[in-house]
Structures are given as C-alpha cells and as structure tokens.
Short mmCIF file of C-alpha atoms in Angstrom, two decimals:
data_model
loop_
_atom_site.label_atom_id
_atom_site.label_comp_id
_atom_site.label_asym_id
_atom_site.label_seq_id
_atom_site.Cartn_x
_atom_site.Cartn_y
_atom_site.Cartn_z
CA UNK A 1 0.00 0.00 0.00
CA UNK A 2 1.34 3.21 -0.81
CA UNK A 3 1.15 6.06 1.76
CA UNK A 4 1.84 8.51 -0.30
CA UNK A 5 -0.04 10.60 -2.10
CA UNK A 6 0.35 10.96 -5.99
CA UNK A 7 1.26 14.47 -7.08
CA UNK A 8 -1.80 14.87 -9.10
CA UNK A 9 -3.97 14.22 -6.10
CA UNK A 10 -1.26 16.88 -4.47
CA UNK A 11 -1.98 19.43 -7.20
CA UNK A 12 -5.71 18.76 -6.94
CA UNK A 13 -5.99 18.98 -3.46
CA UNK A 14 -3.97 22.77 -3.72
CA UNK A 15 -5.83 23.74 -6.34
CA UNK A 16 -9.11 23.07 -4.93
CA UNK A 17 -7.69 25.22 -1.66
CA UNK A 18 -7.31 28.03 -4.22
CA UNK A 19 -10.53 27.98 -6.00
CA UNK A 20 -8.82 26.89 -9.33
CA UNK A 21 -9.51 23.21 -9.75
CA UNK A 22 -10.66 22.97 -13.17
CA UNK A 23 -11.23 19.35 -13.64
CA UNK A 24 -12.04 19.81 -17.59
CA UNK A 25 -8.90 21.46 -18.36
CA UNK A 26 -7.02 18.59 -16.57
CA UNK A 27 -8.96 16.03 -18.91
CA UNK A 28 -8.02 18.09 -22.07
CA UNK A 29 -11.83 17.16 -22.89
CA UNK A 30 -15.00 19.37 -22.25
CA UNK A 31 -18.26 17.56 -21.68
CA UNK A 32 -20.33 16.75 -24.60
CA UNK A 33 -23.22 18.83 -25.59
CA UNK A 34 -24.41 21.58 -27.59
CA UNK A 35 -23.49 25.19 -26.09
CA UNK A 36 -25.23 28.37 -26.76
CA UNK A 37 -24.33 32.21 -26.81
CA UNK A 38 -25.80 35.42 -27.79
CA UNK A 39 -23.30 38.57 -28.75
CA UNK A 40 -24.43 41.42 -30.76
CA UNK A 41 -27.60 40.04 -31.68
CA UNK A 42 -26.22 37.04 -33.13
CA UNK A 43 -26.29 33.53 -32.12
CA UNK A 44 -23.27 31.34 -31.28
CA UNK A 45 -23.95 27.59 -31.19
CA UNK A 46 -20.92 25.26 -30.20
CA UNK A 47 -21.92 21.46 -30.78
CA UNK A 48 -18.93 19.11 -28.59
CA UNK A 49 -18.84 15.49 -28.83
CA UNK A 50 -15.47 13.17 -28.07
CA UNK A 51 -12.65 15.28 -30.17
CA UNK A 52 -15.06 17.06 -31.85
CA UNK A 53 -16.11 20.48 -32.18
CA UNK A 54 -18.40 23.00 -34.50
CA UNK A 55 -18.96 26.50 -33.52
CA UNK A 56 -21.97 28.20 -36.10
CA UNK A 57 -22.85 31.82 -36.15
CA UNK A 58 -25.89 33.22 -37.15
CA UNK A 59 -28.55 36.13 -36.98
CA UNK A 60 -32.54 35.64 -36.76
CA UNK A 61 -33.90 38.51 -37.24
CA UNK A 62 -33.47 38.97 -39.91
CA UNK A 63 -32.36 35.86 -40.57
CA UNK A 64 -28.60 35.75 -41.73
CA UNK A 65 -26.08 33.21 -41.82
CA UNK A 66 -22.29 34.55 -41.03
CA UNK A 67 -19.86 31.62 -40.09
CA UNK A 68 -19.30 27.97 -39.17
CA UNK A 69 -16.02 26.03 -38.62
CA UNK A 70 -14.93 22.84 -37.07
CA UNK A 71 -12.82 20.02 -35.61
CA UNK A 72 -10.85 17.97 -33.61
CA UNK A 73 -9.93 19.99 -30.53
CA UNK A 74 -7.91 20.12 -27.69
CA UNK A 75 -7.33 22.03 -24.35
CA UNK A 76 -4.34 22.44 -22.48
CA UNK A 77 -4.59 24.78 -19.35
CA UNK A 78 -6.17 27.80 -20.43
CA UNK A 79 -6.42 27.17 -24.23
CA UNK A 80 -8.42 25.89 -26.22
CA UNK A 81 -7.13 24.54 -29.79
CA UNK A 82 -8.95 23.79 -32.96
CA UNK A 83 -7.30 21.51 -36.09
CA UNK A 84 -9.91 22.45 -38.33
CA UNK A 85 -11.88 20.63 -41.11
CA UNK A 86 -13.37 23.24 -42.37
CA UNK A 87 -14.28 26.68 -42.47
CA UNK A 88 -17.01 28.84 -43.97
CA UNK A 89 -14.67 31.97 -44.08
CA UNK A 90 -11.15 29.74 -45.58
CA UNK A 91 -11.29 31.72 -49.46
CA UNK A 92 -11.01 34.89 -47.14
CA UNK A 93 -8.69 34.59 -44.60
CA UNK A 94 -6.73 30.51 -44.95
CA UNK A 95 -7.66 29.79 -41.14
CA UNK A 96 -6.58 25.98 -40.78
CA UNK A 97 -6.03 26.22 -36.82
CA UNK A 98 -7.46 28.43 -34.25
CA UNK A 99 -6.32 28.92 -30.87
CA UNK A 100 -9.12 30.93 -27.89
CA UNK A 101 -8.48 31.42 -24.43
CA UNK A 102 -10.91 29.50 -22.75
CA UNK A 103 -11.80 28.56 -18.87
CA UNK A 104 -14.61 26.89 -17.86
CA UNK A 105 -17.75 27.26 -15.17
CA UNK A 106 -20.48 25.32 -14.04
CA UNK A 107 -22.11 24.17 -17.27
CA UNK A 108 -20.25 27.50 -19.30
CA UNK A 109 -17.40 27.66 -21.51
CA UNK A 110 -15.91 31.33 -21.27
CA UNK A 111 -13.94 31.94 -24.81
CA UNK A 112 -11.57 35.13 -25.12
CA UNK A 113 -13.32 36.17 -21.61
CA UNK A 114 -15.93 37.69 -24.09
CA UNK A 115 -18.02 34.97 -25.05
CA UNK A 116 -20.09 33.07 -22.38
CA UNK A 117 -21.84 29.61 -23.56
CA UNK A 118 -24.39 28.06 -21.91
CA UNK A 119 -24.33 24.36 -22.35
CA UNK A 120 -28.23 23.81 -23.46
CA UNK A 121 -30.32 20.59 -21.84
CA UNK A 122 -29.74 17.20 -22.32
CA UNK A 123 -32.37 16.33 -25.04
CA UNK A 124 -30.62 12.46 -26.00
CA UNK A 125 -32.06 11.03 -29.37
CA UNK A 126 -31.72 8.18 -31.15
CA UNK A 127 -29.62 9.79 -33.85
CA UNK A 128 -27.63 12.19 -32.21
CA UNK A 129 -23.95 11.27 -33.04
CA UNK A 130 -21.41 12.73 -36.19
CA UNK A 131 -22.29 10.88 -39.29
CA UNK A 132 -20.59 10.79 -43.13
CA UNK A 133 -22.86 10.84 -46.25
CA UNK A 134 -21.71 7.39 -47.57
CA UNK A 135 -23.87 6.62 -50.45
CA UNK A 136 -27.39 7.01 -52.21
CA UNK A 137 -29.41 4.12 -51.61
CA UNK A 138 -30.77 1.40 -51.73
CA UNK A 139 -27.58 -0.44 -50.27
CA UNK A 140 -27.01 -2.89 -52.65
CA UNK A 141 -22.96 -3.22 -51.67
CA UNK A 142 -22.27 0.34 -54.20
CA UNK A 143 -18.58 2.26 -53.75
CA UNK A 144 -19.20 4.59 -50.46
CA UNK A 145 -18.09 7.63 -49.70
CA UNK A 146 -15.74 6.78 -46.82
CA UNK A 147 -13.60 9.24 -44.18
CA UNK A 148 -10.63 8.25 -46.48
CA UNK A 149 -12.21 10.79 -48.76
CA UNK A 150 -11.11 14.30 -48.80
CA UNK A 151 -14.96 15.17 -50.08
CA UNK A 152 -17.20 15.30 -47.08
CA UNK A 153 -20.81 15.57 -46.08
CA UNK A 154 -21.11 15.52 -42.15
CA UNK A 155 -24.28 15.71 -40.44
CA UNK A 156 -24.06 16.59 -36.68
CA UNK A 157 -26.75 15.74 -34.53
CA UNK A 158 -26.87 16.39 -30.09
CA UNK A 159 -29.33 17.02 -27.99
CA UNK A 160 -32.19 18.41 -30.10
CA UNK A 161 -29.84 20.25 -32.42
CA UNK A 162 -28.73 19.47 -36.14
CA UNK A 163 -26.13 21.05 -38.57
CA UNK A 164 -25.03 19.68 -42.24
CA UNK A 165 -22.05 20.61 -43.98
CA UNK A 166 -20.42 20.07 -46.98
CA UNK A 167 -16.48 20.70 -47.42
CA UNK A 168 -12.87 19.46 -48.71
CA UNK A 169 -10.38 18.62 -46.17
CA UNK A 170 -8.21 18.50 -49.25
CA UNK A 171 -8.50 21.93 -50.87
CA UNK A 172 -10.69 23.33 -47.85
CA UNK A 173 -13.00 24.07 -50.40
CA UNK A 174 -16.49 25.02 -48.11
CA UNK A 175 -19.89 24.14 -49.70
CA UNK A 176 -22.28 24.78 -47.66
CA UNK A 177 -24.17 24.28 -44.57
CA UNK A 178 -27.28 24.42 -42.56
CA UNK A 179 -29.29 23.30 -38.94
CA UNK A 180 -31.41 24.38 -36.80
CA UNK A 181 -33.57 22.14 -34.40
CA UNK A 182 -34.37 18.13 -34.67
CA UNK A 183 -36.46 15.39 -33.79
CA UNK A 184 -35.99 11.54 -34.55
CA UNK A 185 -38.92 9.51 -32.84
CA UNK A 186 -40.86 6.73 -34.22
CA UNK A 187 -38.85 6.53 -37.40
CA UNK A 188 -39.90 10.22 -37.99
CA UNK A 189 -36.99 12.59 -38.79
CA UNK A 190 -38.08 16.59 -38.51
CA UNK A 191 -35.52 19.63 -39.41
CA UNK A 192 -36.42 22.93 -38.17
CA UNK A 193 -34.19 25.53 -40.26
CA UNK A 194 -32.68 28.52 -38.44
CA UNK A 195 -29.61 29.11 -40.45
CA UNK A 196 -28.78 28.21 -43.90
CA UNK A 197 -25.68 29.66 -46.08
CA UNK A 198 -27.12 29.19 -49.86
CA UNK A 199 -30.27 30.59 -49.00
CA UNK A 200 -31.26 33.07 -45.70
CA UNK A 201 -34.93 32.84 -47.13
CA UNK A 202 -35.22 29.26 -46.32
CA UNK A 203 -34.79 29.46 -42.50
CA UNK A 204 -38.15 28.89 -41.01
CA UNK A 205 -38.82 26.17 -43.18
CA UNK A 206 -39.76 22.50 -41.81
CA UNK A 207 -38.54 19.31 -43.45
CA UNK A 208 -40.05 15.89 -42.30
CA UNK A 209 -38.46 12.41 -43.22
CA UNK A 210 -38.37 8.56 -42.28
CA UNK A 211 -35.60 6.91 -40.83
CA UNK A 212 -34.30 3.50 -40.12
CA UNK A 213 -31.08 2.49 -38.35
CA UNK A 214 -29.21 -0.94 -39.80
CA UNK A 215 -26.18 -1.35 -37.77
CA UNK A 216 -24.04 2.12 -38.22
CA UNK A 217 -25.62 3.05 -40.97
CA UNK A 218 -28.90 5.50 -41.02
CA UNK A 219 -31.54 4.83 -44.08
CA UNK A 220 -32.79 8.73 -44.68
CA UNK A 221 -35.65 8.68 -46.95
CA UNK A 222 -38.83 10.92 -48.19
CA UNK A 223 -38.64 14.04 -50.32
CA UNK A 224 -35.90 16.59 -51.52
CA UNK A 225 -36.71 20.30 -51.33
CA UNK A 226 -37.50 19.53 -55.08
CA UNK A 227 -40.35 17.42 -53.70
CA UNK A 228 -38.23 14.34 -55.62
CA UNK A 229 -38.13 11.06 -54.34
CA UNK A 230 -34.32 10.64 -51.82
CA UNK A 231 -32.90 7.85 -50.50
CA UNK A 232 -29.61 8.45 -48.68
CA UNK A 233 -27.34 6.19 -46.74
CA UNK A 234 -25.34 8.09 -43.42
CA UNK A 235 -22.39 6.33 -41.83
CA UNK A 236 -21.72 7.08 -38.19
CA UNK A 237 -18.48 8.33 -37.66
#
C-alpha cells in the first residue's frame, strides 16, 4: 500500500484550496453537448462530442447566416485549440487552426473572456452522433463515400440540435451548410431551419423524413426540397 499521495492528487488537493480546480482542463476534454451564446444580436452555437467540435454563427432577425467552422480539438490549461476541417470563411482569410483562451464554469465555456456559452439541456435522441454521407441508396454493396475521402458531407446531430455541412479537407473548399432544431422519434426525422448559407430565405422552413437504423448506418428517406423522391445512406463516424 502506498502512503503517499500521488502528485496529481497533491496538485488537486492545492488547487481546490485556491478555487482553481478545473477538472475539464485537466482532462483536455470538455463535456459533450451543444453550447449556446448570444453577442451582438447574433447567435453562437458550439456542438462538442469526443474530439469534436463546431462553432456556427448566425442572426434571426433577420435571418442571416455569417460563419461555421470545425474540428478535432484540444485544451491544455487555459487554451483551447482547434485543427480544423473546415471553415465557412477559408477563401477569405486561410484559417486551418485556431487557438481561444478558454476557462470553464459550471455548465459554461468562457472563450476570449468575451463569449459566455451556456451548455443547453440534455435532449438524447436516437440519432444524435457525427455521421458521413456514404452513399445514395438502396444499399445494394455500391462504392461509399468513406472518411478516407477528402470530399465530405457531415451531419451533426446532439441534444435536439442538427447542422449539415459540406467541405474538402483537401483543398478546404467550403460548400455549404445548414441546422437548426431536430427530432428523430418513431422513425420520424423533422428539421427545423434557423440558419442556412445558400439561401437566408429558407430558415423557417420545416422538413419531415423517415428513418431507419441498420447497424451504423442511417436509411434517410422521403422528399428533396424539389419534392423528388431521396434515399440516402449516413455512416456514423
């Protein structure tokens, strides 16, 4: 038996006498969930799950989209790091990495002491998770789209909250995006647009489809914005 305490529980223990114990910065990993701010009259909305990070801007009234970006990320002490994907704003200013101060509350991230998030409530569904387009169905054993491919469609879904986008991690080449609020019950899938970068005028807009999950793989089906028959295959990540 060791008497001896480890120097981690050492540091923890002085730390906690201090009032600094930050837990989450010791992890390197913030808690999953989706995280929400409000600066200026726009509309922050950081989605965190594992590695993984998105951070969307946006206005509502009117309705505007400005930015997204996103990752794998990292924090060490008081920073938070970003290797980014993608990013809406790349053909203007060749971003690849981004680097915040950060520090962390009960249920807030703090970024650049500016920006307060408020991690939103746990609404788990049966699709949340990070999922690749793969292919267009039926499955009948087709070439997929795997993560091996530079050309990406991600869908991001957590706790009630939804966000597409299209990109290169090749030639960071961004093609789009959109989300807003979801549901997935009953083999029901509903979209609620708030923010949408090809079009501001489609925000508002409701989308309904059907759903089936085989293994990792989600069966989307029902009608394009064309009202066309779609049938598309998502991976999860």
């Amino acid at each position: 038996m060791n008497l001896y305490p480890s120097v981690n529980y050492i540091i923890i223990l002085l730390t906690i006498a201090i009032g600094t114990y930050n837990p989450q910065a010791l992890s390197a990993q913030i808690e999953d969930g989706v995280y929400l701010a409000n600066s200026d009259g726009q509309k922050h909305e950081l989605k965190i799950s594992g590695d993984y990070l998105t951070w969307s801007v946006y206005a509502e009234s009117p309705a505007k989209f400005i930015k997204t970006l996103g990752g794998f990320y990292t924090v060490d002490g008081e920073k938070l790091f970003v290797n980014l994907e993608f990013n809406s704003d790349y053909a203007l200013d060749g971003v690849k990495e981004v680097s915040h101060p950060v520090r962390f509350s009960m249920n807030q991230i703090i970024i650049n002491e500016k920006l307060t998030f408020q991690k939103a409530d746990d609404k788990t569904q049966e699709l949340d998770g990070l999922w690749l387009f793969a292919t267009r169905g039926p499955d009948t054993g087709q070439e997929r789209r795997g993560d091996e491919n530079p050309r990406k469609t991600l869908k991001f879904l957590l706790d009630g909250r939804f966000q597409w986008i299209a990109y290169n991690t090749d030639s960071f080449e961004f093609h789009g995006t959109g989300g807003g609020a979801y549901t997935s019950k009953d083999g029901i899938y509903t979209e609620n647009i708030e923010y949408f970068s090809r079009d501001n005028s489609r925000v508002g807009a409701t989308l309904e489809f059907n759903y089936e999950l085989k293994g990792n793989d989600w069966h989307h089906t029902g009608k394009n914005s064309k009202g066309e028959p779609m049938y598309e295959i998502w991976a999860k990540r």
